[in-house]
Every structure is written in structure tokens, then in C-alpha cells.
Backbone as JSON Lines, residues from 0, in Angstrom:
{"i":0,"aa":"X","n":[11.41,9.49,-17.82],"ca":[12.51,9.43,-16.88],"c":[12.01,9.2,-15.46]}
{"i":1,"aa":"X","n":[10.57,9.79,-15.14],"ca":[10.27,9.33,-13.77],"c":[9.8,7.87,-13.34]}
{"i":2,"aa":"X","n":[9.67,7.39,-14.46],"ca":[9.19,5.81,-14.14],"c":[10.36,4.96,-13.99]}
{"i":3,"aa":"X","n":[11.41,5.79,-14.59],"ca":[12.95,4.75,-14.74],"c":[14.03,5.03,-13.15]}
{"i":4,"aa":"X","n":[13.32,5.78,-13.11],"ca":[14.24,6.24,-10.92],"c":[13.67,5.77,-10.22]}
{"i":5,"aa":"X","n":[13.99,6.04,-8.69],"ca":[13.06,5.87,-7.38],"c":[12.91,7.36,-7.41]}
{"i":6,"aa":"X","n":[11.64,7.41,-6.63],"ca":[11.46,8.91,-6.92],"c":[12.46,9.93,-6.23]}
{"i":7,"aa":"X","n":[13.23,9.78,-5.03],"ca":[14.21,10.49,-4.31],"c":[14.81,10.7,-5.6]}
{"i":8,"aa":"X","n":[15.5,9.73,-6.44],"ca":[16.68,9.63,-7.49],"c":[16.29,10.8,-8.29]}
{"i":9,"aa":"X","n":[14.67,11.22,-8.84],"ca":[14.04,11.76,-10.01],"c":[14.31,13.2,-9.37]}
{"i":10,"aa":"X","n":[13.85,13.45,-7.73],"ca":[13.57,14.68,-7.51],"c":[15.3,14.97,-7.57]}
{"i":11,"aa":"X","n":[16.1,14.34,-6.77],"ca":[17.59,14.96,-7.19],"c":[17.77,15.07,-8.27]}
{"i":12,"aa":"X","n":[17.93,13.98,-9.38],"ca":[18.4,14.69,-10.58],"c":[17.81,15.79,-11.38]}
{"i":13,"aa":"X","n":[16.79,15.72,-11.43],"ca":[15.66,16.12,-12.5],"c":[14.95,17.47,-11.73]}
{"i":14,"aa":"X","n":[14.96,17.57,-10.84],"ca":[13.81,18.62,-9.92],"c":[15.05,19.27,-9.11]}
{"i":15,"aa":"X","n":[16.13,18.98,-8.77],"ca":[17.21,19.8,-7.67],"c":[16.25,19.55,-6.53]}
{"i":16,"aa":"X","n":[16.17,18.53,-5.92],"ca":[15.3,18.87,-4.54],"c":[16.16,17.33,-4.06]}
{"i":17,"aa":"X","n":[16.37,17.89,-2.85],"ca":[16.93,16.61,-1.85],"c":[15.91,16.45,-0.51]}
{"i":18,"aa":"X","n":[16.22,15.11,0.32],"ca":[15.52,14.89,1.05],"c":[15.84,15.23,2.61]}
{"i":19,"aa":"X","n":[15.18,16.19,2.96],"ca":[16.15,16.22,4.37],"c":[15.29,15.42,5.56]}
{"i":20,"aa":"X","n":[15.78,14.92,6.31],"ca":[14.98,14.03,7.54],"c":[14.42,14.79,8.34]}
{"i":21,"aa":"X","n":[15.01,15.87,8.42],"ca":[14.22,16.8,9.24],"c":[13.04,17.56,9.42]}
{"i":22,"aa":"X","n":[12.71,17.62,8.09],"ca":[12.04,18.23,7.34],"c":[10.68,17.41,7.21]}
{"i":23,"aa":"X","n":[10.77,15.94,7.16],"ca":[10.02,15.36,6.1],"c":[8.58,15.03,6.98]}
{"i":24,"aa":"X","n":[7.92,14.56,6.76],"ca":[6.72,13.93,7.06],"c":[6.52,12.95,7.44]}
{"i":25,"aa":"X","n":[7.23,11.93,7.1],"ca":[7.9,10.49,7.1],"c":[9.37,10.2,7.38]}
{"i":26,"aa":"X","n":[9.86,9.92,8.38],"ca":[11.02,10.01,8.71],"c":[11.64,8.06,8.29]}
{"i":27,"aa":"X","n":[13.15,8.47,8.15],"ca":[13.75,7.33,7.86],"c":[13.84,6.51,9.17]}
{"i":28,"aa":"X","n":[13.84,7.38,10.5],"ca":[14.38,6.32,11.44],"c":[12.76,5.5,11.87]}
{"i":29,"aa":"X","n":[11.58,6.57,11.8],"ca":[11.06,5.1,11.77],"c":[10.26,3.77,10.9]}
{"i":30,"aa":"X","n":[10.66,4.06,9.5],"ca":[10.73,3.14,8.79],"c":[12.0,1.65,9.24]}
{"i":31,"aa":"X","n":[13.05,3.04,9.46],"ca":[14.16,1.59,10.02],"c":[13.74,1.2,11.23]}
{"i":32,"aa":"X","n":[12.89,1.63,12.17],"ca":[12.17,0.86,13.61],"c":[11.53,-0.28,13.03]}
{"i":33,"aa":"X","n":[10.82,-0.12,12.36],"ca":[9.3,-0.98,11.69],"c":[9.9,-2.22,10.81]}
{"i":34,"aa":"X","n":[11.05,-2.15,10.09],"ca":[11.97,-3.05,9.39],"c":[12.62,-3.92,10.39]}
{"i":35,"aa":"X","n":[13.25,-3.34,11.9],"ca":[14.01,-3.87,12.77],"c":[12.76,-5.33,13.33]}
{"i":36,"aa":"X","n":[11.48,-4.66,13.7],"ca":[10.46,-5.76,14.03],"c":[9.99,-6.84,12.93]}
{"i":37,"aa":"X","n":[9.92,-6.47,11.83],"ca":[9.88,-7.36,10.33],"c":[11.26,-8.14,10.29]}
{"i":38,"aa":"X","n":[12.26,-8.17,10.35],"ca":[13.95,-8.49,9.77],"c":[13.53,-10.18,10.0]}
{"i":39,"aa":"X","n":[13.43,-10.28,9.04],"ca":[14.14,-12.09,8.55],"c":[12.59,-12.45,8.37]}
{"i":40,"aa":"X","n":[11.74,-11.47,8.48],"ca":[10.67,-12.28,7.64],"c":[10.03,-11.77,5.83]}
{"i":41,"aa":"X","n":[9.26,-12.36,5.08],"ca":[8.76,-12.21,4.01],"c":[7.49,-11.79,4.02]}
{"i":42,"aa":"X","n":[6.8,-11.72,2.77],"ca":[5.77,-11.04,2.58],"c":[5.26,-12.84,1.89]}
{"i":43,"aa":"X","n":[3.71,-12.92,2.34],"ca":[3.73,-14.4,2.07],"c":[2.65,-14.15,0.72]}
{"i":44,"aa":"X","n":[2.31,-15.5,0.39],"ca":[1.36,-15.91,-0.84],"c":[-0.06,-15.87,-0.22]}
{"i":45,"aa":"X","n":[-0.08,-16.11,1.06],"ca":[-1.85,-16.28,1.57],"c":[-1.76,-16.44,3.15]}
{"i":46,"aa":"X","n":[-2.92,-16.7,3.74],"ca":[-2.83,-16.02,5.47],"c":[-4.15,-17.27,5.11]}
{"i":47,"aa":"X","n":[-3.94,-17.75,6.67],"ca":[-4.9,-18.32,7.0],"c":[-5.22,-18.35,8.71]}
{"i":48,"aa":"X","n":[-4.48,-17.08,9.15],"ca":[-4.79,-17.29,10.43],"c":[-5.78,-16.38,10.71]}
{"i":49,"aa":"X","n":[-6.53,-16.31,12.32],"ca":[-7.43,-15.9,13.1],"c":[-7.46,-14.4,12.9]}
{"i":50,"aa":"X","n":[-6.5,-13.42,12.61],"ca":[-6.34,-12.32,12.85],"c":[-7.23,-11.61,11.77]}
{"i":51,"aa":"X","n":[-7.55,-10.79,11.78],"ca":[-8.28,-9.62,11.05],"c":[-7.33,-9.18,9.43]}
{"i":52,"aa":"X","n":[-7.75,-8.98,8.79],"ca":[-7.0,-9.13,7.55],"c":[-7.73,-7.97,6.11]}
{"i":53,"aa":"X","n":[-6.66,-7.1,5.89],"ca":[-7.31,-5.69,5.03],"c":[-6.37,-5.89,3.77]}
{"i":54,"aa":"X","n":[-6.92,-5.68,2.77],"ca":[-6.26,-5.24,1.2],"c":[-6.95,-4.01,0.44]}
{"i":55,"aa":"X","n":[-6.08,-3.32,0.93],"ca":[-6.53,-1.99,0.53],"c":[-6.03,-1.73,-0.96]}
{"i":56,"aa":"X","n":[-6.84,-1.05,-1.83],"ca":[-6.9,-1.04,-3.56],"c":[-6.77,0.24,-3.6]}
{"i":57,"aa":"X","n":[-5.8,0.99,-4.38],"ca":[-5.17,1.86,-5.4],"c":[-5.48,1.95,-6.76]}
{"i":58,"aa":"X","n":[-6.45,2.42,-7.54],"ca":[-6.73,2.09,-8.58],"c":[-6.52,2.57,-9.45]}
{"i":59,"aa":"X","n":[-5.93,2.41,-10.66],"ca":[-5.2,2.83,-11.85],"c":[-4.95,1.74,-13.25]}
{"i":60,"aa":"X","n":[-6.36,2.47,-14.01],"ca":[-6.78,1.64,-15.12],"c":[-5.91,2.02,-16.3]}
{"i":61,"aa":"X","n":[-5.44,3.46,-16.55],"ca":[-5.2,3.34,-17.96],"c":[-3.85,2.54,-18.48]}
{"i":62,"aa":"X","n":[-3.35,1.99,-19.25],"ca":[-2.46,1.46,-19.77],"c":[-1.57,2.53,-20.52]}
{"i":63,"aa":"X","n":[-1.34,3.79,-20.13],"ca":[-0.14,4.61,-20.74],"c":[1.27,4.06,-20.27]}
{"i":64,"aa":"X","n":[2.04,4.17,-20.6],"ca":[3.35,4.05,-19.69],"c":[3.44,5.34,-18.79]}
{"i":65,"aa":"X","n":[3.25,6.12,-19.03],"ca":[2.82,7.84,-17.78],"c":[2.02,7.0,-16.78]}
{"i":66,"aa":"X","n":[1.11,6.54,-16.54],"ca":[-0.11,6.31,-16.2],"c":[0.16,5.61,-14.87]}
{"i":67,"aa":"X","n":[-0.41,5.56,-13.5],"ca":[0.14,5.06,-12.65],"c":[-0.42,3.5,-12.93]}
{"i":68,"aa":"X","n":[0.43,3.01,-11.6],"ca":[-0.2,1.41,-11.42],"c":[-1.0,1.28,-10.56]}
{"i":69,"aa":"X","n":[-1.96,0.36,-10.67],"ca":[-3.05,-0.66,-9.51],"c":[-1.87,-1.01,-7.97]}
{"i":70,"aa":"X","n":[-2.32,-0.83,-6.76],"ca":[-1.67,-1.61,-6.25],"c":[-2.54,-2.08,-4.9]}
{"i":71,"aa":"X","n":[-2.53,-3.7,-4.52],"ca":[-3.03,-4.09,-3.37],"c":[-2.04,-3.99,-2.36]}
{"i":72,"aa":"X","n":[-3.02,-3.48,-1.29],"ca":[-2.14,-4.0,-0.35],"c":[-2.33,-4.13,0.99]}
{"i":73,"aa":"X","n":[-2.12,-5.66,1.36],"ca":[-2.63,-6.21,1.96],"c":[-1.82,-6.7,3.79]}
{"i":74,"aa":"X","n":[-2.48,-6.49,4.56],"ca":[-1.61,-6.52,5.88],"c":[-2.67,-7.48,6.85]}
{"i":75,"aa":"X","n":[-2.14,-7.97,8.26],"ca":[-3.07,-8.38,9.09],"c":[-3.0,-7.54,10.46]}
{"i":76,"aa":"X","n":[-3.86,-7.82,11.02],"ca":[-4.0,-6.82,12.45],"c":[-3.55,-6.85,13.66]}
{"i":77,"aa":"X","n":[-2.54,-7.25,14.27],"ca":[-2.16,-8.57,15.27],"c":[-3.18,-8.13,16.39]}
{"i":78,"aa":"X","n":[-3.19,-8.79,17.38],"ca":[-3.93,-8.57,18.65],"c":[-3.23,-7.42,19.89]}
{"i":79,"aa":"X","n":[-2.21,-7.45,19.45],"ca":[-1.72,-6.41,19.68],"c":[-1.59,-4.89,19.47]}
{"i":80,"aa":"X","n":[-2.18,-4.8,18.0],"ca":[-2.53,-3.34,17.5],"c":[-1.74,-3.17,15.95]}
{"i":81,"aa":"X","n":[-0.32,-3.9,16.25],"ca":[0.18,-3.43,15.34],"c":[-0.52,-4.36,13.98]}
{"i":82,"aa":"X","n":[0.23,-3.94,12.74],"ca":[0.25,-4.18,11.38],"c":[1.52,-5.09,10.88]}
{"i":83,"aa":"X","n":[0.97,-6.14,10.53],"ca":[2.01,-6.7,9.14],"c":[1.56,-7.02,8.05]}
{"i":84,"aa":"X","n":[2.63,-6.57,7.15],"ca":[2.13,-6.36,5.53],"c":[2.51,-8.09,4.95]}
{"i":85,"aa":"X","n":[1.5,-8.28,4.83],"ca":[1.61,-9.8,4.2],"c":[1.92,-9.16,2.33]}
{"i":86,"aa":"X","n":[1.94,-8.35,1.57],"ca":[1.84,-8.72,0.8],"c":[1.55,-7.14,-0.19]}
{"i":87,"aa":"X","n":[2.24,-7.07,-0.94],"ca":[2.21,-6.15,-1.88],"c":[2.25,-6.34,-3.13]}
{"i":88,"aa":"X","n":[1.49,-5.88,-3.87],"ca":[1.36,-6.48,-5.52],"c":[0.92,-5.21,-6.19]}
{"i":89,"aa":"X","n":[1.85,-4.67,-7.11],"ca":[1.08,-3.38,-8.42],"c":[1.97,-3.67,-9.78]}
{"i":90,"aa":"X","n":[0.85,-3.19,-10.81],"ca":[1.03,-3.47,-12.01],"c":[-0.32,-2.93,-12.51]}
{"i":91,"aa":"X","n":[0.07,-3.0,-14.04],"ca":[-0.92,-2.09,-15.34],"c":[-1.89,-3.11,-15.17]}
{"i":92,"aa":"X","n":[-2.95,-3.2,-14.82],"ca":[-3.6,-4.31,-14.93],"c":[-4.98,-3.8,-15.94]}
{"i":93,"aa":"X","n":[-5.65,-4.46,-16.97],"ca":[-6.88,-4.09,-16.94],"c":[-8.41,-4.37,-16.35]}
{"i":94,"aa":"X","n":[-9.26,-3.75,-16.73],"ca":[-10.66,-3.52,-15.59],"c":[-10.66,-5.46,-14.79]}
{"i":95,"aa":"X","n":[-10.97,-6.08,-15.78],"ca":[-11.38,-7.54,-15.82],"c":[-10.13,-8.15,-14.57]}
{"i":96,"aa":"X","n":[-9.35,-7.93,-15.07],"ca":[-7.97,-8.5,-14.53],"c":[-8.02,-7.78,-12.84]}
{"i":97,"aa":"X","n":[-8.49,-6.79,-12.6],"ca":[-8.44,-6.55,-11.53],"c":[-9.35,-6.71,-10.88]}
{"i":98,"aa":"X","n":[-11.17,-7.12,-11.55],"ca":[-11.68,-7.35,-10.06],"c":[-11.34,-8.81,-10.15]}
{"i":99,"aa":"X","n":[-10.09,-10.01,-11.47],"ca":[-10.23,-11.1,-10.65],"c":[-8.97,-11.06,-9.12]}
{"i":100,"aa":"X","n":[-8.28,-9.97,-9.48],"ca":[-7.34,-10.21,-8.94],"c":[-8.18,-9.76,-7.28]}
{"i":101,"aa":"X","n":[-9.2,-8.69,-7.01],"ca":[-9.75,-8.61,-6.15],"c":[-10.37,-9.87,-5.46]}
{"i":102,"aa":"X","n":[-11.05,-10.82,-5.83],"ca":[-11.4,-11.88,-5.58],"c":[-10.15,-12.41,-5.17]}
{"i":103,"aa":"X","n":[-9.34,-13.12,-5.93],"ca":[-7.99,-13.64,-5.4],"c":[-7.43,-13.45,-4.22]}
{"i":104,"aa":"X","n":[-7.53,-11.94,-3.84],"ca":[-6.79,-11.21,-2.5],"c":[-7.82,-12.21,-1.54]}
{"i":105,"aa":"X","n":[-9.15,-11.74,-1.62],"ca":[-10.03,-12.2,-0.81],"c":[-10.11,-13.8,-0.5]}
{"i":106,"aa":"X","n":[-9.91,-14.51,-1.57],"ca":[-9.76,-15.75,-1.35],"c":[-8.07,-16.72,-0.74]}
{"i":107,"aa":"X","n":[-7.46,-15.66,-0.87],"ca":[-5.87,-15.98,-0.34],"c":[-5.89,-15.5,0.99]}
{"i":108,"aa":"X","n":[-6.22,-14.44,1.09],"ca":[-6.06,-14.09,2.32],"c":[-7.29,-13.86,3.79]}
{"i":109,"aa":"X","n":[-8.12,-13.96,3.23],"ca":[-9.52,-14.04,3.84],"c":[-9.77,-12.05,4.25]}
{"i":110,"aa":"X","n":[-9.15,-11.61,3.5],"ca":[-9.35,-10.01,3.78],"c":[-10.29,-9.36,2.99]}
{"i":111,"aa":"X","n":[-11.18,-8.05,4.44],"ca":[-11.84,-7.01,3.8],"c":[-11.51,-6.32,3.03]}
{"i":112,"aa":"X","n":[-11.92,-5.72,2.1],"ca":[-11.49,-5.13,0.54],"c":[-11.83,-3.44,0.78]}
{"i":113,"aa":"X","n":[-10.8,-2.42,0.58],"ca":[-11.17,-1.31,0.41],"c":[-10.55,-0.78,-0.66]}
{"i":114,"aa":"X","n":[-11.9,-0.13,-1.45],"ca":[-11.5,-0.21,-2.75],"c":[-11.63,1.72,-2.53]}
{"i":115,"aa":"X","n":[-10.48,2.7,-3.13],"ca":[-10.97,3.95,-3.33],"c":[-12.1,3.99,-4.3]}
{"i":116,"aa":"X","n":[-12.92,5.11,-4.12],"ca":[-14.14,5.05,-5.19],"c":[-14.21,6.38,-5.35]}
{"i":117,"aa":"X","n":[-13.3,7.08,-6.08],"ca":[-13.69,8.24,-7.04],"c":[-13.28,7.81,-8.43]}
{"i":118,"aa":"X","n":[-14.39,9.01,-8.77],"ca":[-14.16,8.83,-10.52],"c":[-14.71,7.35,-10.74]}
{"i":119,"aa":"X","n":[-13.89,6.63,-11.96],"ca":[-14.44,5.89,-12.54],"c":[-14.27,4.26,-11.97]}
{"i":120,"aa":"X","n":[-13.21,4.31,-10.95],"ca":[-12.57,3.69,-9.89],"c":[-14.19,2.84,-9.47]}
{"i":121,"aa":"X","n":[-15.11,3.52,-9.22],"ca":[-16.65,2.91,-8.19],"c":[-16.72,1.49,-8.84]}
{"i":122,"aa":"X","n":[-16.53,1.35,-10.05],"ca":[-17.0,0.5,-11.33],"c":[-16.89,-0.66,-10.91]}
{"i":123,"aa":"X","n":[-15.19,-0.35,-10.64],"ca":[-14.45,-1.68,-10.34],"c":[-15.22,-2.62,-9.39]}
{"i":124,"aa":"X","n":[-15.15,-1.54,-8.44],"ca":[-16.03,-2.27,-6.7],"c":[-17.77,-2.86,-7.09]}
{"i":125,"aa":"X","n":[-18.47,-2.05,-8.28],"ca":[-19.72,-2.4,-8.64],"c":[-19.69,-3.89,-9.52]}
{"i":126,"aa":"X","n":[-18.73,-4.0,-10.55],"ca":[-18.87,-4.96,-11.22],"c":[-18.31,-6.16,-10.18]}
{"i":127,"aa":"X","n":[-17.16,-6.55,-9.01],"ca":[-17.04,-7.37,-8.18],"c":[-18.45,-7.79,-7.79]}
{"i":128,"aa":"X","n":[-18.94,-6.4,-7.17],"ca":[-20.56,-7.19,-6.19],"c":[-21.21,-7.53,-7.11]}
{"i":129,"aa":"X","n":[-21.19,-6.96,-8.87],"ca":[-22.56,-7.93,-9.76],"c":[-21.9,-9.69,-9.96]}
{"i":130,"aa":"X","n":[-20.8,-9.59,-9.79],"ca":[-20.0,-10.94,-9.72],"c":[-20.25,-11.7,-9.08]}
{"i":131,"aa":"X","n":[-19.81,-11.56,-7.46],"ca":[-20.37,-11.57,-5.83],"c":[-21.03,-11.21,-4.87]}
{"i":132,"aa":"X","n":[-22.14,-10.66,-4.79],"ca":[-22.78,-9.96,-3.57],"c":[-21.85,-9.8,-2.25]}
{"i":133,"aa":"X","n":[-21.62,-10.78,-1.95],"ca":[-21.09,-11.05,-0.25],"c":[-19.31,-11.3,-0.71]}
{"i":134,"aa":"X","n":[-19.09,-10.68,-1.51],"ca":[-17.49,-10.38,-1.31],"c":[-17.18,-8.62,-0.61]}
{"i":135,"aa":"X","n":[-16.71,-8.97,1.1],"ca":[-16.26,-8.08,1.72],"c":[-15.34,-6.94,1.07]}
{"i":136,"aa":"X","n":[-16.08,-6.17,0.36],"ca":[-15.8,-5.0,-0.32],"c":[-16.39,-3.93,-0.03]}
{"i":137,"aa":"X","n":[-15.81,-2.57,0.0],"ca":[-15.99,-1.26,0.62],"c":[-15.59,-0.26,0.09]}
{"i":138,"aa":"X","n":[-16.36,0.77,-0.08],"ca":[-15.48,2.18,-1.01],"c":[-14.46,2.29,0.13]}
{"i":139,"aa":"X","n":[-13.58,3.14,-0.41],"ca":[-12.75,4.4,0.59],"c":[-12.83,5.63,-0.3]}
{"i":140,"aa":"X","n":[-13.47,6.61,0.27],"ca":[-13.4,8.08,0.21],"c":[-12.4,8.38,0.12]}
{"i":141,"aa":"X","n":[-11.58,8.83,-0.77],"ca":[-10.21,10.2,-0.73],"c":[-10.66,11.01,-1.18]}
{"i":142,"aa":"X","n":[-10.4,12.12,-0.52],"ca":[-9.85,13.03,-1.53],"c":[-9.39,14.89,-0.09]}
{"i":143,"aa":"X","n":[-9.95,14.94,0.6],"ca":[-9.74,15.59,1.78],"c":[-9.57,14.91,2.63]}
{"i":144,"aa":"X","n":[-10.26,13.7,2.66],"ca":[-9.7,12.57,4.15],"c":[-8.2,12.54,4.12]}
{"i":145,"aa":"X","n":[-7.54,12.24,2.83],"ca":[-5.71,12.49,2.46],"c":[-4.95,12.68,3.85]}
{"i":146,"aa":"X","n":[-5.23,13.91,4.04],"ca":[-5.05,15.17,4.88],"c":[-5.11,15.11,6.74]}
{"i":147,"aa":"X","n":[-6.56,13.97,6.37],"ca":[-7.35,13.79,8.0],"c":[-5.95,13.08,9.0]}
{"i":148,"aa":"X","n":[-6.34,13.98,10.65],"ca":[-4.63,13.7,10.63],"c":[-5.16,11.82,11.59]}
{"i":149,"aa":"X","n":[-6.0,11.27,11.36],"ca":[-6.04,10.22,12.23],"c":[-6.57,8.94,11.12]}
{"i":150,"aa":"X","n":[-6.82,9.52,9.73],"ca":[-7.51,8.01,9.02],"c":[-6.52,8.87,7.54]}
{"i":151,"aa":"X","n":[-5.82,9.65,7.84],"ca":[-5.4,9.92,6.49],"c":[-3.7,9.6,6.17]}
{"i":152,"aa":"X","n":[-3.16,10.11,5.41],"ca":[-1.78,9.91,5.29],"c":[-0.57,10.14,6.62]}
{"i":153,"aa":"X","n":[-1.23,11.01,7.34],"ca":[-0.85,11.42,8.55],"c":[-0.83,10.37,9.5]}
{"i":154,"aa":"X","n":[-2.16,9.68,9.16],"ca":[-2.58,8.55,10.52],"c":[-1.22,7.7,10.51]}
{"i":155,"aa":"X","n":[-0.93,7.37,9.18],"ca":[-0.04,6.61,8.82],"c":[1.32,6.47,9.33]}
{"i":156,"aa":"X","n":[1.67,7.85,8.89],"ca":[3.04,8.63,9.68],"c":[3.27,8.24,11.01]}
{"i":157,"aa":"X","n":[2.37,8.86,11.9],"ca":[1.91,8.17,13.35],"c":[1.88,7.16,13.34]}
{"i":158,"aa":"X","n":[1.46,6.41,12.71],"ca":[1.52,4.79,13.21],"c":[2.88,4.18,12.91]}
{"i":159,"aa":"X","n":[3.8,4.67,11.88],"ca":[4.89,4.07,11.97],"c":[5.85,4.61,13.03]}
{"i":160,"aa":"X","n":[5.54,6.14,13.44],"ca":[6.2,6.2,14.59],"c":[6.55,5.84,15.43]}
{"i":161,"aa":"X","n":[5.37,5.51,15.58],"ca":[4.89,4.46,17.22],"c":[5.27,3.68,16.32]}
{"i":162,"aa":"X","n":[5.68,2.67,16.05],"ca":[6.21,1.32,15.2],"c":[5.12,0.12,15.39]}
{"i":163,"aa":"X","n":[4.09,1.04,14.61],"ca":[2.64,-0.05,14.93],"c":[2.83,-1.03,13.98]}
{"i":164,"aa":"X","n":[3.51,-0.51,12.73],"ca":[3.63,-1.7,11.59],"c":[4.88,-2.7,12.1]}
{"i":165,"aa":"X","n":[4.62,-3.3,11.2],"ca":[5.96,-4.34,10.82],"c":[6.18,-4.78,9.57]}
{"i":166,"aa":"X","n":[7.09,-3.98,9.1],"ca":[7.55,-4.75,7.82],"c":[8.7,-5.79,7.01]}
{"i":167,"aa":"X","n":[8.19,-6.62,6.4],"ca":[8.92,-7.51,6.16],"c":[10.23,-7.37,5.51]}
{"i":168,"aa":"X","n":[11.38,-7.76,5.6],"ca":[12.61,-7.21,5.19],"c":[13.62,-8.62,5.3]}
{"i":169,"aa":"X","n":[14.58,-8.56,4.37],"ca":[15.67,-9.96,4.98],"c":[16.55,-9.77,5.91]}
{"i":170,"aa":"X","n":[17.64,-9.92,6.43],"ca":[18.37,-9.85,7.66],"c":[19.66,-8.48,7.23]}
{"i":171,"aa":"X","n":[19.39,-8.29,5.55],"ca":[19.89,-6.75,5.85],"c":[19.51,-5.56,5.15]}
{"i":172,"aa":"X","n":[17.87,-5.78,5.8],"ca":[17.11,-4.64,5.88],"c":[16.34,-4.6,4.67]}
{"i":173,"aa":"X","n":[16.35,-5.53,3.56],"ca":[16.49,-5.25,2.14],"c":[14.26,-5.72,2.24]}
{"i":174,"aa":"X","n":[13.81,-4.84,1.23],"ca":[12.51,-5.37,1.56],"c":[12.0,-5.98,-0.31]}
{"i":175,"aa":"X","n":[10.97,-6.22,-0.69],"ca":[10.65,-6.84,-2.02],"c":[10.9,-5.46,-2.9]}
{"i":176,"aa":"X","n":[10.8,-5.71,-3.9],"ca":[10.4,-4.4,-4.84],"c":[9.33,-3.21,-4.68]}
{"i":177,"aa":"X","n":[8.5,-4.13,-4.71],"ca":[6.73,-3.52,-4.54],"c":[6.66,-2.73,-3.25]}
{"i":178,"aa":"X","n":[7.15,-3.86,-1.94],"ca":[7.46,-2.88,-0.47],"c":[8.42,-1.92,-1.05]}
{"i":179,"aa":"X","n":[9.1,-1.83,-1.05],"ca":[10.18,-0.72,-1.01],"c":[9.99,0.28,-1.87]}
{"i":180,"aa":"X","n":[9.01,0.43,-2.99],"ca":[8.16,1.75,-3.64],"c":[7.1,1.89,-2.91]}
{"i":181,"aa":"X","n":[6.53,1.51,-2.23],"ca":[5.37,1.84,-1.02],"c":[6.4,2.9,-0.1]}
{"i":182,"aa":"X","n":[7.48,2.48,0.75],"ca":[8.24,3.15,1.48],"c":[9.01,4.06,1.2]}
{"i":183,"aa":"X","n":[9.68,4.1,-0.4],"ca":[10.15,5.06,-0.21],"c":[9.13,6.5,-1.13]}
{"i":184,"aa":"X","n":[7.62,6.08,-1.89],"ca":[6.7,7.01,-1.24],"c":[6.08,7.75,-0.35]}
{"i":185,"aa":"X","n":[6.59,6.99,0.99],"ca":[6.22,7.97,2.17],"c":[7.34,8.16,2.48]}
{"i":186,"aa":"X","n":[8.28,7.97,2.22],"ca":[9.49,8.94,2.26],"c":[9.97,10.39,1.74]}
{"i":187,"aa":"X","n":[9.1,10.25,-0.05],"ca":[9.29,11.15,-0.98],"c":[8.3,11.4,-1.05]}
């Protein structure tokens, strides 16, 4: 039942827990700031401009239906500070399938690769470099960083405050699939 809701939907029905704005960690108004600077644009297929360019990796191998998904995701840096998300992609993928899809990111978008590396997760990032040497790939540490209030989930919070991101959305507000379970995870 939790894979078949958005998770707000799961914790109301299923858990009795609602979301209050006040409360939360992640607030709605500034997700709707960060949408207002995105509105009428998309999330594209590939980047080829000057700007600095990250696809950060989520990794999730097993194929249960319980089991979470892989997800990239990939943004550029403007010169300005802020963030736009060129591009969100998750699914069951297996080992093979994902470091090609790692390569792919890298070759579409010309972006540094941060791959989490606990557990069995390292593999992924090891078998890319026996692939490639010089494919811009990098662990990321979780697991107390989470927490860290300036590189962790927090940093995040803050940065949409300040409306450092920009996310892509159509002209009423509506964002892809993939974005819009990214968002309304830091919502829920």
C-alpha cells in the first residue's frame, strides 16, 4: 500500500498522521517560491552549457517491489548560486544497468557524479572506474552527515528557503512525476 500513495496520502490513511506547515522541516511555501522561478520550464534530455553540472546517485539495487528505487539527480549551478534541476530519473534498475546509466548522465550532461558509498552501494562507483578511470565520479558519505545542518538534509531546507533552487514546473505549477516524489519527500 505504500508504494501505491504519495507518501502524505500513506501517512493519512494508513499511519493517522497529517502534515502541518508549521511544524515541518520543509515548508510548502518555499517549494511554491522555487516552482514560481522554474514555471514554464522543463526538465531537459542533456545540457551542454558552460555552467557546472552535478548528478547525484541514490542507490537501490534489490528488485523487491518493497525495495526502494535508484534515483539520479541531476541539476546545474548557475553563476549566480542558485540550482536548476535539469533532470530526474528513478527506477528498479540492475547493477549493470546502472553504472551504464551512470556513464549516460555523464555523457548527456557533462556532470560530476556523486555516488553514496555505503554498504554494497561502493561497487557500483568501483566497477564504473574499472570501466573508466577518468569518469568524474565520487563517493558521498551518509550516514550522520544526513543531519549536518550545512551539507546535509538541512543544507537543503535552507537552500530552498532562500529560493536557491529552481524547479521546473508547467505554467500551473504541475512538475514531472519523478520531480514531484523528490518534493513531496522533503515535504513528508
Amino acid at each position: 500500500l505504500r508504494r501505491s500513495h504519495l507518501p502524505h496520502r500513506f501517512n493519512q490513511l494508513f499511519q493517522n498522521i497529517t502534515r502541518s506547515d508549521k511544524d515541518a522541516r520543509c515548508k510548502q511555501e518555499w517549494i511554491d517560491q522555487c516552482k514560481r522561478k522554474g514555471r514554464g520550464k522543463s526538465l531537459v534530455s542533456s545540457y551542454d552549457g558552460p555552467n557546472l553540472t552535478v548528478t547525484g546517485v541514490d542507490l537501490a539495487v534489490s528488485q523487491s517491489d518493497a525495495a526502494d528505487e535508484t534515483s539520479f539527480f541531476t541539476f546545474e549551478v548557475l553563476p549566480t548560486g542558485e540550482r536548476l534541476i535539469l533532470d530526474v530519473d528513478t527506477c528498479k534498475w540492475d547493477g549493470p544497468t546502472i553504472v551504464d546509466k551512470l556513464f549516460s548522465k555523464h555523457e548527456r550532461y557533462h556532470s560530476y557524479i556523486r555516488v553514496e558509498n555505503n554498504g554494497c552501494q561502493e561497487f557500483i562507483r568501483q566497477f564504473a572506474l574499472k570501466r573508466n578511470i577518468a569518469l568524474p565520479i565520487r563517493p558521498h558519505r551518509t550516514g550522520v552527515e544526513k543531519a549536518h545542518p550545512e551539507f546535509g538534509i538541512e543544507g537543503l531546507f535552507i537552500e530552498l528557503a532562500n529560493s536557491a533552487w529552481i524547479i521546473p514546473c508547467n505554467l500551473f505549477g504541475e512538475c514531472s512525476p519523478a520531480l514531484q516524489r523528490f518534493l513531496d519527500s522533503c515535504l513528508y
